[in-house]
Structures are given as structure tokens and as C-alpha cells.
Amino acid sequence: MVGMIMKSQDQHLAEAFRGPFPEGAETRRSQTTHLDLSGNLRWLVNDDGPPSRRLSPYVGPLVHALKSAGHLVSVAIPAASRSWIGKAHIIEAPLKATYVPPAAFRNDGTWDELHEVDSESESETEWPWVVITNGTPAACVQLGLFNLFTDRPPIDLVISGPNHGRNASTIYNLSSGTVGGALEAATCGKRGVAVSFGSKDEQPMDIIEAAARLAVRIVHHLMENWDERVELYNLNIPMRLDVETRPVLYTRTLPYYWSRGCLYAEVGGHGAAEAGVGVKKAMTNGITNGHAHVNGEAEKEKVTDIETLSNGVQTNGTKPTSTLRSRDFKWSAELTDMKKALQASEEGTDAHTVLNGSTSVTPLCANFWYVPGLEGPLHL
């Protein structure tokens, strides 16, 4: 599991801070000097993919807020939504990095392939975003750290998000692609901050901008006051207009386990509605630009795609004949029990904090820690 820096309740209360942040806060620091925002690079990755009003509405405003605060920002994101994928890499799928000027995005998860940069309206110093076909958040982190940005200043922080919805409790933290991106950064020796904006409902732009401004202030504060025991932070920010004046609290992760682990529903046959019901493709956006088909020149170049493999054999899009019994399932998460548990969570946890209108900052370590006391030979 993701390790957490544990603090007593008294420490939580003593270390709670309200915006604006108090100067001279007494925290254990690995960096004590004020940040030179122009020298190093803040790098952003997400799991919701390119800007999309429905699936990825928060990434553009956060990039804008970071730049407005003086940060140098590079962006590398999956070409399609990769929610619930954790820190996974899809090793059989080749990755394609496409450099997309920000103005080319259509706000529906796609972009204009023929966009031409207008030097009068688009700054020559405006770095294009890098969109990774078949990429996961962890894959984007790997490419960003070691392949894509070698001609830019060194990356000193990886920001993963903002997620379209909360990532509070162990279940979400262990499943989240947003947290997974920050975990990948930590395992590569970089500081990571996962940022989640706490609503999947469509939000007015002034609320989104307020959350983005607060996220930037928190990131800046954490970088100047980074606790040497922490490898990554998990931020959960409620979506409300007054969020910048609400408390910002250090929290602990709410422990939670599936009481009813029902994430998939059967489709077709066995009582499922057969009319108008189908299995959704894994890629929920980026269909036009973010999908590598295997045909024509791509096939000649031995480019494979995860959806063209059947029983370990490349099928080039054809459906093989089989006499074996099969059943189809689609993603249909049953979250009723989880929502009840989050609403009943204890004070001081990430879930309780964000659900009650405050911002949660959870310090974490990137490890599956062993259980002490079980040592020596195992006698069978």
C-alpha cells in the first residue's frame, strides 16, 4: 500500500493552516530557501487525458494558474482517459508522443492535427503539450523524466492532476492514475504532488479557477517546506467558490476496503439487457487522435495496439472464430457503500476533510511496507 507519514491528532491540529499560509511556519524542511521559479521545471501529468469539457475540464486552468504564478511548466498527458489505472504500464503497447500546441485542443479530448502556430498570437516560448498515445500516467512520467524534456531545465517537481473528482481513502489512492503518476515520480527519485478537484459535476469557471489558484499556492508552500520524510503529497480540494478562504489541513488516509467489490456488470445474455447495451472501449476520449489503429503503414512498421490482440495473437482488427464459451462485462462501479463510508469517516482523515469543505493535504511514502514481527523460518 501507499505508506503514510503518521502524525498524532495534536500534531494535525497544530500543523493545520489557513490561507493565506503563515510565514515562518516551523516544519521540518529539506529545502529552506525561497524558490527560484524561473530556474527549474514543474512538470504536469494527469490521468483524464487532453482537455475535455466532459472528462478533463481541470487541466487547462491549472496549467494557466501555474504559469501565471511564474512557474515553468511542461505537460505530458495520456491521449485518452486512464482513470483507475494506478501506476500501471501497458508494456505490450508502443507509445507515440505527439507535440500539440495548446491552442490546437478542441476541448472534447481531441486536437487539430493541421493546426499552424500563429507567431503573432502564440508565444514562440509556449511549449507544446506532449500527448502520449497508449500512455498511462506512469508512462508519461517515465517519458517526461528520461526522454521528452532533455532540452529543458531540470524537472524538480511532478504534479499529477488535477483529477476530475476526489481521490480520498486507501481504495482510491491505490487505484488512482492521478496518485499513480505522483508515485511513479517518487520511485524515480523526484518529488510528486497528486492534485484532485473534488467534483465530477460540471463546475463554473470561477470555481475551477479558485481551486487552481489554491492548488498552486499549496504546491509552492509544500516545495518551500518539504518534509524530508515525505515522498509525495496527495491534495484533495473541494469545489466551492470560497475554497481559498477555507482551512487547508494535513490529514491521514482513510482506511477502506470494498464491502461489495462490484466494479463490473455483465452485458449481453444472462438477464442483461441486450438491446442498446455494449461494452465501452477502454479509451473513453482521444478516439480521433489518441487511438493507434493497426493497418496500412502502421502494420508495416510493426505498430501494435492493445485492442488488436486476441489470445496473445495480433488479429489486425478481425474477430477470431471460437467455440469456447465467453461472457462480456463492462465497467459499472457500484460505489454506494463506499460513498456512505466516506461520509461517515472520522475527523482528521482525507475523506472527512474534503467532504466538509476543507482542503486535505496527505503526506505519503511510496512503498508497500512490511508487517514487523514476522521474521525467521516459516515452518510448514
Tab-separated table of N, CA and C in Angstrom, residues 60 62 69 97 104-105 153 171 180-181 186 206 211 216 229 242 250 291-292 297 309 312 321 329 347 368 373:
chain	number	residue	atom	x	y	z
A	60	GLY	N	-6.409	22.415	-18.107
A	60	GLY	CA	-6.057	23.705	-18.697
A	60	GLY	C	-5.979	24.826	-17.681
A	62	LEU	N	-5.380	24.678	-14.484
A	62	LEU	CA	-4.247	24.531	-13.570
A	62	LEU	C	-2.940	24.919	-14.255
A	69	ALA	N	1.605	32.197	-12.047
A	69	ALA	CA	2.367	32.375	-10.810
A	69	ALA	C	3.873	32.370	-11.055
A	97	ALA	N	4.468	9.825	-28.946
A	97	ALA	CA	4.413	11.165	-28.358
A	97	ALA	C	4.129	12.183	-29.453
A	104	ALA	N	-4.396	24.099	-30.145
A	104	ALA	CA	-4.943	23.105	-31.075
A	104	ALA	C	-5.978	22.200	-30.433
A	105	PHE	N	-6.068	22.201	-29.100
A	105	PHE	CA	-7.043	21.338	-28.436
A	105	PHE	C	-8.456	21.859	-28.651
A	153	PRO	N	15.041	22.924	-18.766
A	153	PRO	CA	15.635	22.925	-17.426
A	153	PRO	C	15.277	21.653	-16.663
A	171	ILE	N	-8.686	2.980	-0.919
A	171	ILE	CA	-9.190	2.390	-2.164
A	171	ILE	C	-8.882	3.295	-3.344
A	180	GLY	N	-1.111	7.531	-8.962
A	180	GLY	CA	-0.098	6.692	-9.603
A	180	GLY	C	0.988	7.496	-10.289
A	181	GLY	N	0.620	8.618	-10.907
A	181	GLY	CA	1.622	9.467	-11.537
A	181	GLY	C	2.600	10.036	-10.528
A	186	ALA	N	7.934	9.565	-7.464
A	186	ALA	CA	8.656	9.265	-6.227
A	186	ALA	C	9.601	8.085	-6.410
A	206	ASP	N	-15.325	30.175	-12.547
A	206	ASP	CA	-14.742	30.898	-11.414
A	206	ASP	C	-14.405	29.952	-10.263
A	211	ALA	N	-10.001	26.969	-7.374
A	211	ALA	CA	-9.334	25.726	-6.973
A	211	ALA	C	-7.929	25.652	-7.550
A	216	VAL	N	-1.982	25.919	-6.680
A	216	VAL	CA	-0.659	26.495	-6.942
A	216	VAL	C	-0.039	27.020	-5.653
A	229	ARG	N	10.837	13.509	5.242
A	229	ARG	CA	10.299	12.152	5.334
A	229	ARG	C	9.271	11.854	4.250
A	242	ASP	N	-15.606	29.746	-2.281
A	242	ASP	CA	-14.817	30.311	-1.186
A	242	ASP	C	-13.663	29.408	-0.767
A	250	TYR	N	-3.446	19.225	7.094
A	250	TYR	CA	-2.759	17.952	6.952
A	250	TYR	C	-3.700	16.847	7.429
A	291	HIS	N	-5.839	7.080	-30.741
A	291	HIS	CA	-6.019	5.654	-30.960
A	291	HIS	C	-5.132	5.207	-32.113
A	292	ALA	N	-4.205	4.289	-31.862
A	292	ALA	CA	-3.306	3.802	-32.909
A	292	ALA	C	-3.901	2.557	-33.544
A	297	GLU	N	0.238	1.479	-43.272
A	297	GLU	CA	1.648	1.695	-42.972
A	297	GLU	C	1.982	1.307	-41.542
A	309	LEU	N	-5.119	-7.395	-30.030
A	309	LEU	CA	-4.551	-8.647	-29.584
A	309	LEU	C	-5.658	-9.567	-29.098
A	312	GLY	N	-3.356	-13.449	-27.213
A	312	GLY	CA	-1.928	-13.279	-27.399
A	312	GLY	C	-1.480	-13.176	-28.836
A	321	THR	N	-12.703	-16.755	-34.853
A	321	THR	CA	-13.794	-17.689	-34.589
A	321	THR	C	-13.408	-18.582	-33.426
A	329	PHE	N	-18.319	-8.179	-20.021
A	329	PHE	CA	-18.557	-7.314	-18.876
A	329	PHE	C	-18.138	-5.892	-19.227
A	347	GLU	N	-12.982	12.498	11.701
A	347	GLU	CA	-12.289	13.777	11.569
A	347	GLU	C	-10.786	13.537	11.516
A	368	PHE	N	5.154	-0.311	-0.204
A	368	PHE	CA	4.323	-1.326	0.429
A	368	PHE	C	5.119	-1.795	1.645
A	373	GLY	N	7.605	-8.005	12.912
A	373	GLY	CA	7.368	-9.081	13.866
A	373	GLY	C	7.289	-10.451	13.239
